[in-house]
Amino acid sequence: MIALAAAACGGEHRPPTDTAPSAPRPVASASPSASVDAPAPSASASVAAPITSAAAAPAEEAAAPAEALPAGEPELARFQAALRELGRGARKAHVRILWLGDSHGQADFWTGALRDVLQKRFGKAGPGFVHVGWKQYRHDGVRLSIDEKWSIRPKAPATSSKTGDGVFGLGGVVTTGPAGSGRARVKVTDEGLQSRLSWDVCYRLRSPGDELEVSLGSGPKTKIRATATEPPGELRHLVLVSEGRETLQVAPTRGNPELCGVVIETDPAEKPGVVLDTLGINGARLGTPLAWDEASFGAELARRKPSLVVLEYGTNEAGDIPAVDPVKYTQRLVRIVERIRRFAPDTDCLALAPTDRADARVRTPLVRDAIREGARQAGCSFWDTYNVMGGEGSIKAWATESPARAASDGVHLTQRGYRALGEALSTHVLRGL
């Protein structure tokens, strides 16, 4: 069974639809008023024990303000309080995590392992944000497919320079397919998701002639087009509901409408849980999210209401030639956190050190220290990935293991390595619970 629901974010909008009157009404994201969070406490740099060569151990109601925790990681107090509320059945909203980062996060192995640990303990609330129509992308628990050739914008998603108007949704990438023949599908494959699911589709009509069709499974097709009261240009949302796992299909039918992802979650009214949004981009740096339009990204961020934002950058900065710029990296991390808190003032933040890199033995520790200093200044928790791996030369050691935990390129890890990091990171975010 598939139902349609209207999303609301800053006001309801009513485009024409080819479905019955109960069809969902896309709405434009409205930028919230800026509010800067109160000064955050100083960050304590958490240094976990290095991972050894052995295999790693294994309609929503507003949430009440999370209680302060007497123990645990100080900079993660609100996030941990929200988890504690989930654990005792006192919370009526999902606990959401946003992970901004590079290719290490885009693969969704590191993030997937952390998601698995948290969802097993506190409740599985869905895969969260998923790109639609992006061929170079994967996500745990879903199967993605496209017909014909789809394009992305910006063409270089990792750029630190503003491209066009900088409006790329929550994930920093928008996609479009050929009208009439292009199809993009997202199928939920996680058998642990048997309850009602909401599908929050983000899209943008850039010209008056743009149109697209959206459907779930064998359900009705909702045709979306611009009108005088719903002009093109803004990011908008269409929310559909399915009873259990389904397949979303999106098809451009005219012009060049853009897709900015879909958020798939369970109904928190039935049982709230944990959602982790993977927003990694191959090649991304700390300057990447700063190149996005602040108002539109901030509106999407506020829509998600995250309890925790993870910043996973630094590996690409460690490759800067002829020299790294630690001061710039520290400043950029602080700017990212400031931007996040203007739209999500109650979120906690966690900054991760880069992984070891074979061709940056001297530069990687400098980048690590710069990120740690940025975390201190911004009041974020810090996790020393570099140290957890074993420090200098550890990526080569991981690559010689059998089975290997690092790839032969000296930069990336294998699925086994990423999942080991995810499980290790979970001990940090859960410390004190």
PDB file of C-alpha atoms in Angstrom, residues 72-214:
ATOM      1  CA  GLY A  72      30.290  10.759  28.740  1.00  0.00           C
ATOM      2  CA  GLU A  73      31.870  12.985  26.117  1.00  0.00           C
ATOM      3  CA  PRO A  74      31.122  16.645  27.124  1.00  0.00           C
ATOM      4  CA  GLU A  75      30.906  17.922  23.549  1.00  0.00           C
ATOM      5  CA  LEU A  76      28.455  15.122  22.680  1.00  0.00           C
ATOM      6  CA  ALA A  77      26.200  15.641  25.706  1.00  0.00           C
ATOM      7  CA  ARG A  78      23.064  16.631  23.760  1.00  0.00           C
ATOM      8  CA  PHE A  79      23.515  13.836  21.239  1.00  0.00           C
ATOM      9  CA  GLN A  80      24.088  11.266  23.960  1.00  0.00           C
ATOM     10  CA  ALA A  81      21.107  12.573  25.912  1.00  0.00           C
ATOM     11  CA  ALA A  82      18.933  12.057  22.842  1.00  0.00           C
ATOM     12  CA  LEU A  83      20.203   8.480  22.552  1.00  0.00           C
ATOM     13  CA  ARG A  84      19.470   7.897  26.199  1.00  0.00           C
ATOM     14  CA  GLU A  85      15.912   9.111  25.674  1.00  0.00           C
ATOM     15  CA  LEU A  86      15.571   6.637  22.814  1.00  0.00           C
ATOM     16  CA  GLY A  87      16.897   3.852  24.989  1.00  0.00           C
ATOM     17  CA  ARG A  88      14.301   4.358  27.680  1.00  0.00           C
ATOM     18  CA  GLY A  89      11.411   4.995  25.271  1.00  0.00           C
ATOM     19  CA  ALA A  90      10.996   8.662  26.219  1.00  0.00           C
ATOM     20  CA  ARG A  91      11.684  10.173  22.781  1.00  0.00           C
ATOM     21  CA  LYS A  92       9.142  10.678  20.013  1.00  0.00           C
ATOM     22  CA  ALA A  93      11.534  11.783  17.250  1.00  0.00           C
ATOM     23  CA  HIS A  94      14.409  10.142  15.405  1.00  0.00           C
ATOM     24  CA  VAL A  95      17.985  10.895  16.390  1.00  0.00           C
ATOM     25  CA  ARG A  96      19.670  12.057  13.195  1.00  0.00           C
ATOM     26  CA  ILE A  97      23.369  12.208  12.318  1.00  0.00           C
ATOM     27  CA  LEU A  98      24.775  14.066   9.298  1.00  0.00           C
ATOM     28  CA  TRP A  99      28.183  12.957   8.032  1.00  0.00           C
ATOM     29  CA  LEU A 100      29.964  15.494   5.824  1.00  0.00           C
ATOM     30  CA  GLY A 101      33.211  14.240   4.329  1.00  0.00           C
ATOM     31  CA  ASP A 102      35.225  12.872   1.437  1.00  0.00           C
ATOM     32  CA  SER A 103      35.454   9.537  -0.392  1.00  0.00           C
ATOM     33  CA  HIS A 104      35.951   7.689   2.887  1.00  0.00           C
ATOM     34  CA  GLY A 105      32.370   8.624   3.748  1.00  0.00           C
ATOM     35  CA  GLN A 106      30.898   8.405   0.261  1.00  0.00           C
ATOM     36  CA  ALA A 107      31.568   4.664   0.135  1.00  0.00           C
ATOM     37  CA  ASP A 108      29.174   4.207   3.106  1.00  0.00           C
ATOM     38  CA  PHE A 109      31.279   1.462   4.661  1.00  0.00           C
ATOM     39  CA  TRP A 110      32.712   3.552   7.520  1.00  0.00           C
ATOM     40  CA  THR A 111      29.409   5.369   7.956  1.00  0.00           C
ATOM     41  CA  GLY A 112      27.480   2.155   7.405  1.00  0.00           C
ATOM     42  CA  ALA A 113      29.279   0.392  10.244  1.00  0.00           C
ATOM     43  CA  LEU A 114      28.561   3.252  12.644  1.00  0.00           C
ATOM     44  CA  ARG A 115      24.936   3.291  11.487  1.00  0.00           C
ATOM     45  CA  ASP A 116      24.659  -0.463  12.103  1.00  0.00           C
ATOM     46  CA  VAL A 117      25.969  -0.244  15.661  1.00  0.00           C
ATOM     47  CA  LEU A 118      23.703   2.635  16.629  1.00  0.00           C
ATOM     48  CA  GLN A 119      20.593   1.225  14.946  1.00  0.00           C
ATOM     49  CA  LYS A 120      21.042  -2.208  16.521  1.00  0.00           C
ATOM     50  CA  ARG A 121      21.128  -0.632  19.958  1.00  0.00           C
ATOM     51  CA  PHE A 122      18.676   2.257  19.605  1.00  0.00           C
ATOM     52  CA  GLY A 123      16.392   1.338  16.716  1.00  0.00           C
ATOM     53  CA  LYS A 124      16.579   1.155  12.930  1.00  0.00           C
ATOM     54  CA  ALA A 125      14.950   4.218  11.406  1.00  0.00           C
ATOM     55  CA  GLY A 126      15.958   3.838   7.759  1.00  0.00           C
ATOM     56  CA  PRO A 127      18.872   4.600   5.452  1.00  0.00           C
ATOM     57  CA  GLY A 128      18.398   8.374   5.617  1.00  0.00           C
ATOM     58  CA  PHE A 129      19.656  10.556   2.775  1.00  0.00           C
ATOM     59  CA  VAL A 130      20.271   8.828  -0.564  1.00  0.00           C
ATOM     60  CA  HIS A 131      21.372  10.408  -3.849  1.00  0.00           C
ATOM     61  CA  VAL A 132      19.101   9.742  -6.835  1.00  0.00           C
ATOM     62  CA  GLY A 133      20.516   9.228 -10.321  1.00  0.00           C
ATOM     63  CA  TRP A 134      24.219   9.433  -9.389  1.00  0.00           C
ATOM     64  CA  LYS A 135      26.066   6.505 -10.918  1.00  0.00           C
ATOM     65  CA  GLN A 136      29.267   6.912  -8.860  1.00  0.00           C
ATOM     66  CA  TYR A 137      27.531   6.308  -5.550  1.00  0.00           C
ATOM     67  CA  ARG A 138      26.514   3.504  -3.215  1.00  0.00           C
ATOM     68  CA  HIS A 139      24.610   3.232   0.037  1.00  0.00           C
ATOM     69  CA  ASP A 140      24.055   0.362   2.456  1.00  0.00           C
ATOM     70  CA  GLY A 141      20.541  -1.078   2.415  1.00  0.00           C
ATOM     71  CA  VAL A 142      19.447   0.300  -0.960  1.00  0.00           C
ATOM     72  CA  ARG A 143      19.933  -0.570  -4.639  1.00  0.00           C
ATOM     73  CA  LEU A 144      20.340   2.284  -7.106  1.00  0.00           C
ATOM     74  CA  SER A 145      19.833   2.131 -10.860  1.00  0.00           C
ATOM     75  CA  ILE A 146      19.407   4.479 -13.821  1.00  0.00           C
ATOM     76  CA  ASP A 147      18.305   4.336 -17.440  1.00  0.00           C
ATOM     77  CA  GLU A 148      20.242   6.388 -19.974  1.00  0.00           C
ATOM     78  CA  LYS A 149      23.021   8.804 -19.074  1.00  0.00           C
ATOM     79  CA  TRP A 150      22.478  11.134 -16.147  1.00  0.00           C
ATOM     80  CA  SER A 151      24.549  14.224 -15.413  1.00  0.00           C
ATOM     81  CA  ILE A 152      25.529  15.900 -12.157  1.00  0.00           C
ATOM     82  CA  ARG A 153      26.037  19.474 -11.071  1.00  0.00           C
ATOM     83  CA  PRO A 154      28.582  20.723 -10.200  1.00  0.00           C
ATOM     84  CA  LYS A 155      30.628  18.663 -12.649  1.00  0.00           C
ATOM     85  CA  ALA A 156      33.436  18.648 -10.082  1.00  0.00           C
ATOM     86  CA  PRO A 157      31.470  18.069  -6.841  1.00  0.00           C
ATOM     87  CA  ALA A 158      34.555  18.358  -4.628  1.00  0.00           C
ATOM     88  CA  THR A 159      35.428  21.888  -5.750  1.00  0.00           C
ATOM     89  CA  SER A 160      36.141  24.504  -3.107  1.00  0.00           C
ATOM     90  CA  SER A 161      35.125  27.299  -5.507  1.00  0.00           C
ATOM     91  CA  LYS A 162      31.525  28.417  -5.838  1.00  0.00           C
ATOM     92  CA  THR A 163      29.932  26.981  -8.969  1.00  0.00           C
ATOM     93  CA  GLY A 164      26.898  28.698 -10.465  1.00  0.00           C
ATOM     94  CA  ASP A 165      24.445  29.713  -7.768  1.00  0.00           C
ATOM     95  CA  GLY A 166      25.812  27.092  -5.362  1.00  0.00           C
ATOM     96  CA  VAL A 167      22.390  25.500  -4.793  1.00  0.00           C
ATOM     97  CA  PHE A 168      22.979  21.742  -4.598  1.00  0.00           C
ATOM     98  CA  GLY A 169      20.668  20.549  -1.828  1.00  0.00           C
ATOM     99  CA  LEU A 170      21.768  18.754   1.306  1.00  0.00           C
ATOM    100  CA  GLY A 171      24.259  16.426  -0.378  1.00  0.00           C
ATOM    101  CA  GLY A 172      26.168  18.999  -2.436  1.00  0.00           C
ATOM    102  CA  VAL A 173      25.240  17.331  -5.755  1.00  0.00           C
ATOM    103  CA  VAL A 174      22.157  17.545  -7.989  1.00  0.00           C
ATOM    104  CA  THR A 175      21.381  15.173 -10.845  1.00  0.00           C
ATOM    105  CA  THR A 176      19.333  15.287 -14.021  1.00  0.00           C
ATOM    106  CA  GLY A 177      18.452  12.747 -16.703  1.00  0.00           C
ATOM    107  CA  PRO A 178      17.244  12.994 -20.301  1.00  0.00           C
ATOM    108  CA  ALA A 179      13.578  13.925 -20.532  1.00  0.00           C
ATOM    109  CA  GLY A 180      11.363  11.135 -21.785  1.00  0.00           C
ATOM    110  CA  SER A 181      13.864   8.302 -21.458  1.00  0.00           C
ATOM    111  CA  GLY A 182      15.781   8.877 -18.248  1.00  0.00           C
ATOM    112  CA  ARG A 183      14.710   6.921 -15.176  1.00  0.00           C
ATOM    113  CA  ALA A 184      16.321   6.775 -11.742  1.00  0.00           C
ATOM    114  CA  ARG A 185      15.295   4.218  -9.139  1.00  0.00           C
ATOM    115  CA  VAL A 186      16.019   3.744  -5.440  1.00  0.00           C
ATOM    116  CA  LYS A 187      15.003   0.357  -4.017  1.00  0.00           C
ATOM    117  CA  VAL A 188      15.130  -0.347  -0.285  1.00  0.00           C
ATOM    118  CA  THR A 189      16.731  -3.774   0.160  1.00  0.00           C
ATOM    119  CA  ASP A 190      17.229  -3.809   3.936  1.00  0.00           C
ATOM    120  CA  GLU A 191      14.982  -6.646   5.090  1.00  0.00           C
ATOM    121  CA  GLY A 192      14.973  -5.173   8.581  1.00  0.00           C
ATOM    122  CA  LEU A 193      12.722  -2.358   7.348  1.00  0.00           C
ATOM    123  CA  GLN A 194       9.203  -3.770   7.275  1.00  0.00           C
ATOM    124  CA  SER A 195       7.236  -0.836   8.698  1.00  0.00           C
ATOM    125  CA  ARG A 196       5.869   2.342   7.110  1.00  0.00           C
ATOM    126  CA  LEU A 197       8.465   4.454   5.288  1.00  0.00           C
ATOM    127  CA  SER A 198       8.417   8.109   4.305  1.00  0.00           C
ATOM    128  CA  TRP A 199      10.199   9.199   1.110  1.00  0.00           C
ATOM    129  CA  ASP A 200      11.130  12.885   1.150  1.00  0.00           C
ATOM    130  CA  VAL A 201      12.137  13.698  -2.435  1.00  0.00           C
ATOM    131  CA  CYS A 202      14.086  16.918  -3.011  1.00  0.00           C
ATOM    132  CA  TYR A 203      13.917  18.474  -6.473  1.00  0.00           C
ATOM    133  CA  ARG A 204      14.351  21.755  -8.329  1.00  0.00           C
ATOM    134  CA  LEU A 205      12.612  23.025 -11.430  1.00  0.00           C
ATOM    135  CA  ARG A 206      15.031  25.503 -12.984  1.00  0.00           C
ATOM    136  CA  SER A 207      12.801  26.740 -15.836  1.00  0.00           C
ATOM    137  CA  PRO A 208       9.037  27.059 -16.415  1.00  0.00           C
ATOM    138  CA  GLY A 209       9.082  24.129 -18.853  1.00  0.00           C
ATOM    139  CA  ASP A 210      10.651  21.601 -16.481  1.00  0.00           C
ATOM    140  CA  GLU A 211       8.515  18.616 -15.466  1.00  0.00           C
ATOM    141  CA  LEU A 212       9.078  15.273 -13.753  1.00  0.00           C
ATOM    142  CA  GLU A 213       7.114  12.251 -12.582  1.00  0.00           C
ATOM    143  CA  VAL A 214       7.587  10.555  -9.235  1.00  0.00           C
TER     144      VAL A 214
END
